[in-house]
Coordinates of C-alpha atoms and ligand atoms in Angstrom, one line a residue:
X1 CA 6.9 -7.6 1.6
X2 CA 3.4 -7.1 3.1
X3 CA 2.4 -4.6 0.8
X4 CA -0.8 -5.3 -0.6
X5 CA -3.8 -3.7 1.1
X6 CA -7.1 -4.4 1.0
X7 CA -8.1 -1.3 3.0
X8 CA -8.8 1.5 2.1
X9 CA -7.1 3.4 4.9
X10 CA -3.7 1.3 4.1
X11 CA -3.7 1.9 0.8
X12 CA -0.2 2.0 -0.9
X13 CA -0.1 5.1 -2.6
X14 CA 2.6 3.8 -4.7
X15 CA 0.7 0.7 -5.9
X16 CA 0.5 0.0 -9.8
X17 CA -3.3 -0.7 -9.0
X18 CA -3.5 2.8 -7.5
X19 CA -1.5 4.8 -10.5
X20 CA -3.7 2.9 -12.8
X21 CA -7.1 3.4 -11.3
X22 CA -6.2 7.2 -10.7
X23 CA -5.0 7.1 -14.4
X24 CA -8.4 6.2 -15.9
X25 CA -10.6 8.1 -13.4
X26 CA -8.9 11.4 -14.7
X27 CA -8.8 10.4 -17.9
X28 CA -12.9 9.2 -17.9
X29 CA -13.0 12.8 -15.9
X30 CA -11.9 14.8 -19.3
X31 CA -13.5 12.8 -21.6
X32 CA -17.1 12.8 -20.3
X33 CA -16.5 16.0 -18.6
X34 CA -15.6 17.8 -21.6
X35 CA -18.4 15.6 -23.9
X36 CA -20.8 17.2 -21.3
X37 CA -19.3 20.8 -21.4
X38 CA -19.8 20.5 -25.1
X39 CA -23.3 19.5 -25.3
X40 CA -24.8 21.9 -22.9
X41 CA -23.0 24.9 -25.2
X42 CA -24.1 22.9 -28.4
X43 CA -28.0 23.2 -27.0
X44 CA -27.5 26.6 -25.9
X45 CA -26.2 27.5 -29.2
X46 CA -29.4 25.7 -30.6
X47 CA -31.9 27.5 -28.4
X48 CA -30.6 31.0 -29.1
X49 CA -30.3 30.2 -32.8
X50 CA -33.8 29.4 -33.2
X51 CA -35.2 32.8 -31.5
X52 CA -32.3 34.3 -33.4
X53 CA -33.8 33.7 -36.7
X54 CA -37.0 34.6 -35.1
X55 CA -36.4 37.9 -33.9
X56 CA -34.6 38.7 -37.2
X57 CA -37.5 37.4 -39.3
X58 CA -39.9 40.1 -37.5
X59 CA -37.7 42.8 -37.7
X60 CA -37.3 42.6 -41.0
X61 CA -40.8 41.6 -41.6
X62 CA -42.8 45.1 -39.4
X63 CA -41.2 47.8 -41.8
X64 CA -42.7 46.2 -44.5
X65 CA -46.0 45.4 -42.2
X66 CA -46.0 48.9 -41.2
X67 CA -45.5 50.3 -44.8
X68 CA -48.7 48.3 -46.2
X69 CA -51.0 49.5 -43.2
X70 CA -49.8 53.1 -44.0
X71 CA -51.3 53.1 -47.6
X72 CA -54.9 52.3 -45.7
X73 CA -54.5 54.6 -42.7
X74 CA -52.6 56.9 -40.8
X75 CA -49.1 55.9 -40.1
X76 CA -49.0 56.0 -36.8
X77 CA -52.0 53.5 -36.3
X78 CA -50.7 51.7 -39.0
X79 CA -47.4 51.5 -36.5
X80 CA -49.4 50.3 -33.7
X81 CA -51.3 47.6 -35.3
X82 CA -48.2 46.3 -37.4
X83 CA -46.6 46.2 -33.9
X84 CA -49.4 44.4 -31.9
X85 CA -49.7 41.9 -34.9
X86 CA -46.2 40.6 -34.3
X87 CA -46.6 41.0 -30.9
X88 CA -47.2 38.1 -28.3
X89 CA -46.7 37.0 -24.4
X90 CA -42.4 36.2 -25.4
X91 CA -42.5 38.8 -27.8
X92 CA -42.2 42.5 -27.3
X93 CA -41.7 45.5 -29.7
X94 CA -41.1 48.9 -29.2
X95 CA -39.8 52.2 -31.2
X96 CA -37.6 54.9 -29.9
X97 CA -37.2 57.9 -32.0
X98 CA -33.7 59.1 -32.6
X99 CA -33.9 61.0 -29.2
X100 CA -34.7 58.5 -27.2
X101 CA -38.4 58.9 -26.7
X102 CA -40.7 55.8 -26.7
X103 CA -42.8 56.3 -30.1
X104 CA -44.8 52.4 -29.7
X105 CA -44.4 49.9 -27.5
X106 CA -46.0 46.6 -27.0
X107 CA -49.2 45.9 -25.0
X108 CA -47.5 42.7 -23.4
X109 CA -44.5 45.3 -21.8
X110 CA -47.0 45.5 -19.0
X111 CA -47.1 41.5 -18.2
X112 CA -43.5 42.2 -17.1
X113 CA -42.5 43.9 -13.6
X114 CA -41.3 47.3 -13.7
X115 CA -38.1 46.7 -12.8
X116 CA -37.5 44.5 -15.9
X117 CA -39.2 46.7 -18.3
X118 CA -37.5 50.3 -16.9
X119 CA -34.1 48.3 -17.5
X120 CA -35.0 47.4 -21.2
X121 CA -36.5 50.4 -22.0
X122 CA -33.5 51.9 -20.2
X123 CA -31.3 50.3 -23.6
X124 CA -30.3 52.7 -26.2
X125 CA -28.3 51.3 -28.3
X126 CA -29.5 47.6 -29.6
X127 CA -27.0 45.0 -31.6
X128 CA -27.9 44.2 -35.2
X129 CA -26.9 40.7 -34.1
X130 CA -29.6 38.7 -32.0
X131 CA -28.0 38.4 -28.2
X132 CA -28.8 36.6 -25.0
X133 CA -29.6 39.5 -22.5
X134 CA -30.4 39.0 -18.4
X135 CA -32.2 40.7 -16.6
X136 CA -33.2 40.4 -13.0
X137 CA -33.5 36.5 -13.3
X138 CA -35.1 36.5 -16.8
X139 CA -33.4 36.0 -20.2
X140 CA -34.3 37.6 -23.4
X141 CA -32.6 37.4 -26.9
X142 CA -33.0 41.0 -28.3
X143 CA -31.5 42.7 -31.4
X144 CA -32.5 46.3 -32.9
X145 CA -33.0 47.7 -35.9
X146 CA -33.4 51.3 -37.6
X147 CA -36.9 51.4 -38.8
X148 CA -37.3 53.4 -42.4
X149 CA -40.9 54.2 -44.2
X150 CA -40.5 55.1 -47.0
X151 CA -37.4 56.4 -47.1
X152 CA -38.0 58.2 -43.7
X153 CA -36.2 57.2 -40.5
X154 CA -38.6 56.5 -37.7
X155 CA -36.3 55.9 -34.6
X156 CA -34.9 52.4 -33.6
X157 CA -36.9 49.2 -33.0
X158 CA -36.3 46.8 -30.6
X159 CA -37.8 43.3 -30.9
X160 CA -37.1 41.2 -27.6
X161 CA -37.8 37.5 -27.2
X162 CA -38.4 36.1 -23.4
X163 CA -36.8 32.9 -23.1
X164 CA -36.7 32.4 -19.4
X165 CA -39.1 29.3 -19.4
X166 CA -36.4 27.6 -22.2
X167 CA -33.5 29.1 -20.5
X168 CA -34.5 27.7 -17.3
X169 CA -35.4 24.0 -18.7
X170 CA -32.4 24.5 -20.2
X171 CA -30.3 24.9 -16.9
X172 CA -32.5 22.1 -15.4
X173 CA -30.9 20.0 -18.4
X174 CA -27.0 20.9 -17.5
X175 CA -28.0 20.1 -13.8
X176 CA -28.7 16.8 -15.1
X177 CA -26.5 16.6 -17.8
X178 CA -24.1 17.2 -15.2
X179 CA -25.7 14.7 -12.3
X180 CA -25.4 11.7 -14.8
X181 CA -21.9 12.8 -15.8
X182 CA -20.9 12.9 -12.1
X183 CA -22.6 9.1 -11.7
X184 CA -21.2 8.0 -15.0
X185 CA -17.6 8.9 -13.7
X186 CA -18.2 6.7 -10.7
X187 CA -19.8 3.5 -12.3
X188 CA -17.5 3.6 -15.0
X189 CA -14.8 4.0 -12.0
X190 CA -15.6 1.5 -10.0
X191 CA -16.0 -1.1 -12.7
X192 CA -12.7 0.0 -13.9
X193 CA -10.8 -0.1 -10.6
X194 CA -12.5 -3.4 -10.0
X195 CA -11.0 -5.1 -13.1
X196 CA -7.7 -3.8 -12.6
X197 CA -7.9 -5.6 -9.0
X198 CA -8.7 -8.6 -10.8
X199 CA -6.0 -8.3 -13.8
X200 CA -3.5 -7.9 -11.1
X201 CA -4.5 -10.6 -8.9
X202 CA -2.4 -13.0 -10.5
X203 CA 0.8 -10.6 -9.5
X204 CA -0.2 -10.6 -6.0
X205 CA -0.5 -14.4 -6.1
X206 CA 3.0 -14.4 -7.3
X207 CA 4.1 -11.9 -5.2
X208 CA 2.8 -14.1 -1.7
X209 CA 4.3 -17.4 -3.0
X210 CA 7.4 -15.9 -3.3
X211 CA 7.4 -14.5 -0.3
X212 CA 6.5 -17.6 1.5
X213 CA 9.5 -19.5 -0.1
X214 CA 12.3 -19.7 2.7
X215 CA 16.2 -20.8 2.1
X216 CA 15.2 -24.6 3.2
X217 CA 12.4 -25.1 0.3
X218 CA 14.1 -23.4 -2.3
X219 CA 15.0 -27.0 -4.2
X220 CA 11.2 -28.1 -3.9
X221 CA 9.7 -24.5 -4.7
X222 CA 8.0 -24.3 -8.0
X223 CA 5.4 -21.0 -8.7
X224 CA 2.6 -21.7 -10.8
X225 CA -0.7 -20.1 -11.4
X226 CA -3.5 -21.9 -13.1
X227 CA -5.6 -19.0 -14.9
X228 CA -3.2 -16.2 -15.1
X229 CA -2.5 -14.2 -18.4
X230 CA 0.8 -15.4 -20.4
X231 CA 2.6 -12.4 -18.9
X232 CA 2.1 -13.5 -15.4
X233 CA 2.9 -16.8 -16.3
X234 CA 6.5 -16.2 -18.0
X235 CA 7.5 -14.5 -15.2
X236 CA 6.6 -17.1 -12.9
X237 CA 8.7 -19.2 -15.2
X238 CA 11.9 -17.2 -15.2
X239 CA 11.2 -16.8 -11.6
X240 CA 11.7 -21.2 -10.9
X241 CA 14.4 -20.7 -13.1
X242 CA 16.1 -18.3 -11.1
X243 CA 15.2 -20.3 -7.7
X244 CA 16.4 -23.4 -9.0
X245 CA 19.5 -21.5 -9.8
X246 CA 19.0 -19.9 -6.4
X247 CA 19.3 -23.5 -5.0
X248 CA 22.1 -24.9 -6.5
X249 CA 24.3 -22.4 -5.3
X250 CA 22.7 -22.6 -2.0
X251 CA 23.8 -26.0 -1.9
X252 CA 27.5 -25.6 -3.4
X253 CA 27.6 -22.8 -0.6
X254 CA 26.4 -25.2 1.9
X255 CA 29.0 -28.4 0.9
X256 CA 32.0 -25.8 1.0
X257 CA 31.0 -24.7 4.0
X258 CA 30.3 -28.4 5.3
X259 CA 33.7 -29.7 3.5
X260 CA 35.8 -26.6 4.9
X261 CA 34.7 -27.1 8.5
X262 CA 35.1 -30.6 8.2
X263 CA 38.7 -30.3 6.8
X264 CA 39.9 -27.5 9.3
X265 CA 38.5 -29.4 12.3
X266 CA 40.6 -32.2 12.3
X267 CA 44.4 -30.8 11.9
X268 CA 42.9 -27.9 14.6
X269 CA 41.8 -30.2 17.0
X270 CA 45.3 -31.9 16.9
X271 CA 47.1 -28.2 17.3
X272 CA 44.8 -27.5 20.4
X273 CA 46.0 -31.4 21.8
X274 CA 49.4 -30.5 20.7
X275 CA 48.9 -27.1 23.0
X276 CA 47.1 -29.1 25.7
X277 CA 50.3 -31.2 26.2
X278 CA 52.9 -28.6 26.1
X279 CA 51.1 -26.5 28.2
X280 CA 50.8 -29.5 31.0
X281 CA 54.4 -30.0 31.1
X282 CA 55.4 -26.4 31.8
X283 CA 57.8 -26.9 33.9
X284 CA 61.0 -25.0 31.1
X285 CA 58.6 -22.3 29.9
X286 CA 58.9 -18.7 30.9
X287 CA 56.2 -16.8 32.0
X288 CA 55.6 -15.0 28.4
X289 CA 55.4 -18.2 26.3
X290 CA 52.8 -19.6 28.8
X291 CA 50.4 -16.8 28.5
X292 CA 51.3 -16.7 24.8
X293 CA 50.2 -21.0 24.2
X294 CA 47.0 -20.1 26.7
X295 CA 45.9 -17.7 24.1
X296 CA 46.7 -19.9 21.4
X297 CA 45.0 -22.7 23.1
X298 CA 41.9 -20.8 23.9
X299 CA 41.4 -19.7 20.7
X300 CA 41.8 -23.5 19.2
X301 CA 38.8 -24.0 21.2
X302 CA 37.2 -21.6 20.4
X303 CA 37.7 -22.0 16.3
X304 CA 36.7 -25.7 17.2
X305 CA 33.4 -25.1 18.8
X306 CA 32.8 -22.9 15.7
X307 CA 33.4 -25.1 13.1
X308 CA 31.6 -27.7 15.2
X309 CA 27.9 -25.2 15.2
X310 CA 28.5 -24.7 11.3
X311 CA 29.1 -28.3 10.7
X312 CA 25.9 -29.4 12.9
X313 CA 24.3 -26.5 10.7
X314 CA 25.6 -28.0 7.7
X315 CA 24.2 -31.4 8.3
X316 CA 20.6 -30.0 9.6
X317 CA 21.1 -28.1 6.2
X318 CA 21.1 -31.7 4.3
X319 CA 18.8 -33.3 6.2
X320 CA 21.6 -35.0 8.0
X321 CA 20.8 -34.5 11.9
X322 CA 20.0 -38.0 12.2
X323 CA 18.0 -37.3 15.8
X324 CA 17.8 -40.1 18.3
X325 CA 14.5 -39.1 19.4
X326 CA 13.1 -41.3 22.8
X327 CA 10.9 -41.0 25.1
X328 CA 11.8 -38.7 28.4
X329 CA 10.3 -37.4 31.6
X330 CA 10.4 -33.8 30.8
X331 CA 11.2 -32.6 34.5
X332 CA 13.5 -35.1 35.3
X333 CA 15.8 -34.2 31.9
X334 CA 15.2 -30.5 32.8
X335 CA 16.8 -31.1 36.1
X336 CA 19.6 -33.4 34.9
X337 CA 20.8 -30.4 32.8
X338 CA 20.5 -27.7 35.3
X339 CA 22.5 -29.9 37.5
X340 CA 25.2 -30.0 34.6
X341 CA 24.9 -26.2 33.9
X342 CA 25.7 -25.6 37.2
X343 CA 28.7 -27.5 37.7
X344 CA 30.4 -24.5 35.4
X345 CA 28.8 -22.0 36.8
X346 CA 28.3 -20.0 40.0
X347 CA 24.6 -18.5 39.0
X348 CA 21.3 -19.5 40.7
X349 CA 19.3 -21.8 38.1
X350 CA 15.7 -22.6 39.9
X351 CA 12.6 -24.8 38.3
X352 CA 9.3 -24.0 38.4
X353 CA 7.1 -26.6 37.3
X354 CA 3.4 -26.1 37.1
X355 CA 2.4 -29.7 35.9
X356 CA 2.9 -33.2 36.9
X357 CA 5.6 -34.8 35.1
X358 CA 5.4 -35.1 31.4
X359 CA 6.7 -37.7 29.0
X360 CA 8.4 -35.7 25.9
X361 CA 9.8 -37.3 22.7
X362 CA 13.0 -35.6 21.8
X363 CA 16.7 -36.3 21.3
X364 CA 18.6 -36.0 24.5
X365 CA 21.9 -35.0 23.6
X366 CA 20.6 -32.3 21.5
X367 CA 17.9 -30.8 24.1
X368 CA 21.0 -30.7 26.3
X369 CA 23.1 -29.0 24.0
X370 CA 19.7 -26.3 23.5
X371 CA 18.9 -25.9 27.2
X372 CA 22.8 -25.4 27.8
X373 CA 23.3 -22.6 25.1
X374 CA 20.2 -20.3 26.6
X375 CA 21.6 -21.0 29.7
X376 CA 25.0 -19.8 28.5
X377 CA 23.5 -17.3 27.2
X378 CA 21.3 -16.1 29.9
X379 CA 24.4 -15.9 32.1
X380 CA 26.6 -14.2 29.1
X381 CA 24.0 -11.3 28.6
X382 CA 23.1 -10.8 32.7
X383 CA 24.8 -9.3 35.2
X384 CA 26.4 -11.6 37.7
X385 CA 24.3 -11.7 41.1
X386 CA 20.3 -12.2 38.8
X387 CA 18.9 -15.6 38.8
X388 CA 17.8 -17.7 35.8
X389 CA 14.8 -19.6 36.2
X390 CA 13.5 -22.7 34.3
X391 CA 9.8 -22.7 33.9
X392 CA 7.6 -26.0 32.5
X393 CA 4.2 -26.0 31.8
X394 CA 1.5 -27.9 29.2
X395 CA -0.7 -25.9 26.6
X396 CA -3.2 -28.7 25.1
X397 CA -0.4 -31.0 23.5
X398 CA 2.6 -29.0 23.3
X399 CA 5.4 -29.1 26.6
X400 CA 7.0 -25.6 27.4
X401 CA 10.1 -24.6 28.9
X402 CA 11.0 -21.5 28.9
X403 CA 14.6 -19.9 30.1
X404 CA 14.1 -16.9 31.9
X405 CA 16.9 -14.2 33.2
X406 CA 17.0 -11.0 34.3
X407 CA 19.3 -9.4 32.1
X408 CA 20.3 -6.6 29.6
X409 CA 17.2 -7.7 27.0
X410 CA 17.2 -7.3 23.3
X411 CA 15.8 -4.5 21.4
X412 CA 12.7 -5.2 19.9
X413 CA 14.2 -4.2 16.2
X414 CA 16.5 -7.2 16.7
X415 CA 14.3 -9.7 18.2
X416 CA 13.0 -11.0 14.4
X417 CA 16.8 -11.6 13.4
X418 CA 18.5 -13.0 16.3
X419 CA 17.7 -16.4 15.0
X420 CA 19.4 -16.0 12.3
X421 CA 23.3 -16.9 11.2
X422 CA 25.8 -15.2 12.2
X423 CA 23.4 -12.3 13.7
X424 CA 24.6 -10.4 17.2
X425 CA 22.9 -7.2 18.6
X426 CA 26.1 -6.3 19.3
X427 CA 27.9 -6.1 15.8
X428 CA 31.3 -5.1 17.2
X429 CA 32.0 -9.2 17.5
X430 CA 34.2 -8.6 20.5
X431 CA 35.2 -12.1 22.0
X432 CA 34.3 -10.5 25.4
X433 CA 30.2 -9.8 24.3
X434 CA 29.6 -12.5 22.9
X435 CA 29.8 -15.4 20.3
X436 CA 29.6 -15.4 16.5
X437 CA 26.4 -15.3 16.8
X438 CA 25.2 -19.1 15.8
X439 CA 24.3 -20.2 19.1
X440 CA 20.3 -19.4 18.7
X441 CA 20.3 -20.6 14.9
X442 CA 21.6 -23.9 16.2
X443 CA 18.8 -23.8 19.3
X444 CA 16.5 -23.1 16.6
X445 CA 17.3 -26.0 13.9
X446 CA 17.5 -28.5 16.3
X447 CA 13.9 -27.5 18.5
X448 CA 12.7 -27.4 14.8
X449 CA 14.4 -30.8 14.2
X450 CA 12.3 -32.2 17.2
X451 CA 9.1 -31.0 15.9
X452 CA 9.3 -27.8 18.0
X453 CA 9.3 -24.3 18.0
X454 CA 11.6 -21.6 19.7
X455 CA 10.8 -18.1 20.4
X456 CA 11.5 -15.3 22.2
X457 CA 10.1 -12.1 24.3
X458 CA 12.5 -9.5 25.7
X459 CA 12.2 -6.1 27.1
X460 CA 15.3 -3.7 27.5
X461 CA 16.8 -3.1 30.9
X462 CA 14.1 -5.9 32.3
X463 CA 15.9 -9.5 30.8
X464 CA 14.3 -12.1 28.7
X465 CA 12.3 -15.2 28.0
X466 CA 13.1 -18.1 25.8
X467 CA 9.9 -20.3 25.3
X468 CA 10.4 -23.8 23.4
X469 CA 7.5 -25.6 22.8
X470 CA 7.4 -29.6 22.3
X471 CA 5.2 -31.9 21.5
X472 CA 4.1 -34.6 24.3
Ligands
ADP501 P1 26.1 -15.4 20.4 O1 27.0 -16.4 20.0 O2 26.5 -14.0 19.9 O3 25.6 -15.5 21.8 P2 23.5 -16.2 19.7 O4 22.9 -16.7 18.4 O5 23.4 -17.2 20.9 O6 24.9 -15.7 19.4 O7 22.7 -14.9 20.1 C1 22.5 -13.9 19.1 C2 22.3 -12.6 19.8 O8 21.2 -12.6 20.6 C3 23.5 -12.3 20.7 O9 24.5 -11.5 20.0 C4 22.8 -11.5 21.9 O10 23.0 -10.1 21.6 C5 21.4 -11.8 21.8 N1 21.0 -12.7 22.9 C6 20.9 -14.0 22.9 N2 20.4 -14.4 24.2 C7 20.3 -13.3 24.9 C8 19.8 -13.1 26.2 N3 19.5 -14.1 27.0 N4 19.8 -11.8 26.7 C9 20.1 -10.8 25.9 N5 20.5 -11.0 24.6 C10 20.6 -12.2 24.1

């Protein structure tokens, strides 16, 4: 369940936290992206409005200029100085008679390069409707008109309105428009994603005191969060409710198996006497029944010894171990039990100590029973001709022995679990592989029991190393 991430480059791209914060980024995207889009048209539609109605007032405006000047002198003066009049730097004029030729033009065409002014004069056909024009980097708002005095059509006139200095502040605007947009988007983000980290804070509270909560603690366990929002807090409530559920069944599981082993021990363990005895007065059975009571007999045993780790796991379950704990030279006990061990078997067991004896505080019986199940296991999972070797030593206050063998190792996928009931690497639960797979739980509860801890490092092909660690 290690799922929250704090880094950016482990970031759970499934995360609520991540679906929300991309939710509102796109969303805050749109919105102030699109408010932008619309106020840089809105105040282009603005500035081409106002020289719109400009450009319309003068053309309307210079016939009627032009027709007043006519009644004092000759038209075609009268033409000129109507069109200089309106004339300024941003504003240009000029007449084309119906065949194209230049009649009057503005004084001010000339401020312009030639380039610019060849391509507007180069226009012949002007719309009645002001319009934004480019030309080579400048912007102009131009419309046209046919120009009548009275009565008479002069040619076309063409007023055109430079607006390259607004159109230019105006694209300086957008830029801006568009800069703070950009930076809004990331503040607005940032502040965003950050209180979403803080609203779910609460859930990842939950989510690591849940996970810490192991089958032992389940009765004591209680979640609670002090400052978290009513939500958070139900759920935390239905969630003791389901672990207090959890535990009771836990426990009824735990009694039945307790009461079960308990009951099927006894009449077993007089069938396997029952077996012992018939099988030591042989003397009228034939050869078939013999091998027939062996198997029986064997198997007694081994149901007994079963029932026997799941009723020691029972008790350890309910607090029942009762340890004798005492004071012991840790080398000497080591040594008494490899003596035992070997007794039963044929495989070299050596010590190595590193240290000057050490006085441990454990339960004898029980350490026995640990050392003797590595050992049975070192010799179960090795081939027959590698040694197993004992090895003590003292980190600060903690004894270590560790059972080392040179055998078939664990794969590191199951190295987590084997401590757990019931778990073999070898799942086919053949009788000739292996037990039922308790052995290490049992090694575990009881180091645990002592005070100590129990773990392991393998590699496959090369064998493997139990450490236990005790306190002096
Ligand atoms: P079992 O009764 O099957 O031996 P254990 O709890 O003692 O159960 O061990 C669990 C599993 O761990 C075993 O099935 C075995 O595969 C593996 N195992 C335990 N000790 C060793 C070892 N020394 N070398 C290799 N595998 C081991």
């Amino acid at each position: 369940m290690k799922r929250i991430k704090n880094n950016w480059l482990n970031i759970d791209r499934f995360s609520l936290e991540l679906r929300l914060i991309i939710g509102i980024a796109t969303f805050s995207v749109l919105v102030l992206g699109s408010i932008a889009t619309w106020t840089s048209w809105k105040m282009q539609q603005i500035l081409i409005n106002s020289h719109k109605q400009n450009i319309e007032q003068i053309a309307q405006r210079l016939p009627q200029d032009v027709g007043i000047y006519s009644q004092m002198m000759q038209p075609e003066t009268g033409l000129q100085k109507a069109i200089n009049n309106l004339t300024n730097t941003n504003t240009l004029l000029w007449l084309k008679s119906p065949d194209h030729k230049i009649l009057e033009k503005s004084a001010t065409l000339d401020l312009l390069s030639d380039s610019t002014v060849a391509e507007l004069m180069s226009l012949t056909k002007m719309p009645i409707n002001p319009e934004v024009y480019k030309v080579n980097q400048s912007y102009f708002v131009l419309c046209g008109r046919p120009l009548k005095i009275q009565g008479k059509l002069l040619g076309e006139l063409f007023v055109v309105k430079n607006i390259t200095s607004e159109q230019t502040m105006f694209v300086a605007m957008v830029h801006n428009l568009g800069i703070i947009s950009v930076l809004a988007i990331i503040i607005l983000t940032s502040a965003i994603a950050l209180y979403i980290k803080r609203s779910l804070k609460p859930l990842q509270q939950l989510n690591q005191m849940t996970d810490l909560i192991c089958a032992e603690d389940l009765g004591q366990a209680q979640l609670y969060l002090d400052n978290a929002p009513s939500e958070v807090k139900e759920l935390a409530q239905t969630l003791n409710m389901l672990l207090s559920r959890l535990s009771q069944s836990w426990e009824q599981e735990r009694e039945f198996v307790s009461n079960i082993s308990h009951e099927l021990r006894t009449p077993l363990t007089i069938v396997h006497g029952y077996l012992q005895s018939v099988l030591r007065r042989q003397n009228n059975l034939t050869q078939t029944q013999q091998e027939a009571l062996e198997t029986a007999a064997s198997e007694a045993e081994r149901t007994i010894r079963l029932l026997q780790d799941l009723l020691a796991l029972a008790r350890a379950d309910s607090s029942n171990l009762h340890l004798q704990m005492k004071s012991y030279m840790l080398n000497d006990l080591v040594e008494e039990i490899v003596v035992m061990a070997q007794k039963d078997s044929d495989r070299v067991i050596t010590i190595e100590s590193k240290i000057d004896p050490i006085e441990v505080k454990v339960d004898y019986v029980r350490l026995q029973q640990v050392l003797l199940n590595l050992i049975h296991n070192a010799v179960q999972y090795s081939e027959a001709n590698t040694p197993i070797t004992f090895k003590l030593d003292q980190r600060q206050d903690k004894a270590i022995i560790q059972v080392c063998d040179q055998g078939y190792g664990i794969p590191l996928q199951h190295q987590a679990r084997i401590f757990e009931r019931f778990y073999r690497v070898d799942k086919s639960r053949s009788h000739a592989t292996g037990g039922p797979g308790l052995g290490l739980s049992i090694v575990k509860t009881l180091i645990q029991g002592m005070g100590g801890t129990v773990s392991v490092q393998s590699k496959l092909g090369e064998g493997s190393i139990f450490t236990i660690s005790l306190p002096i």
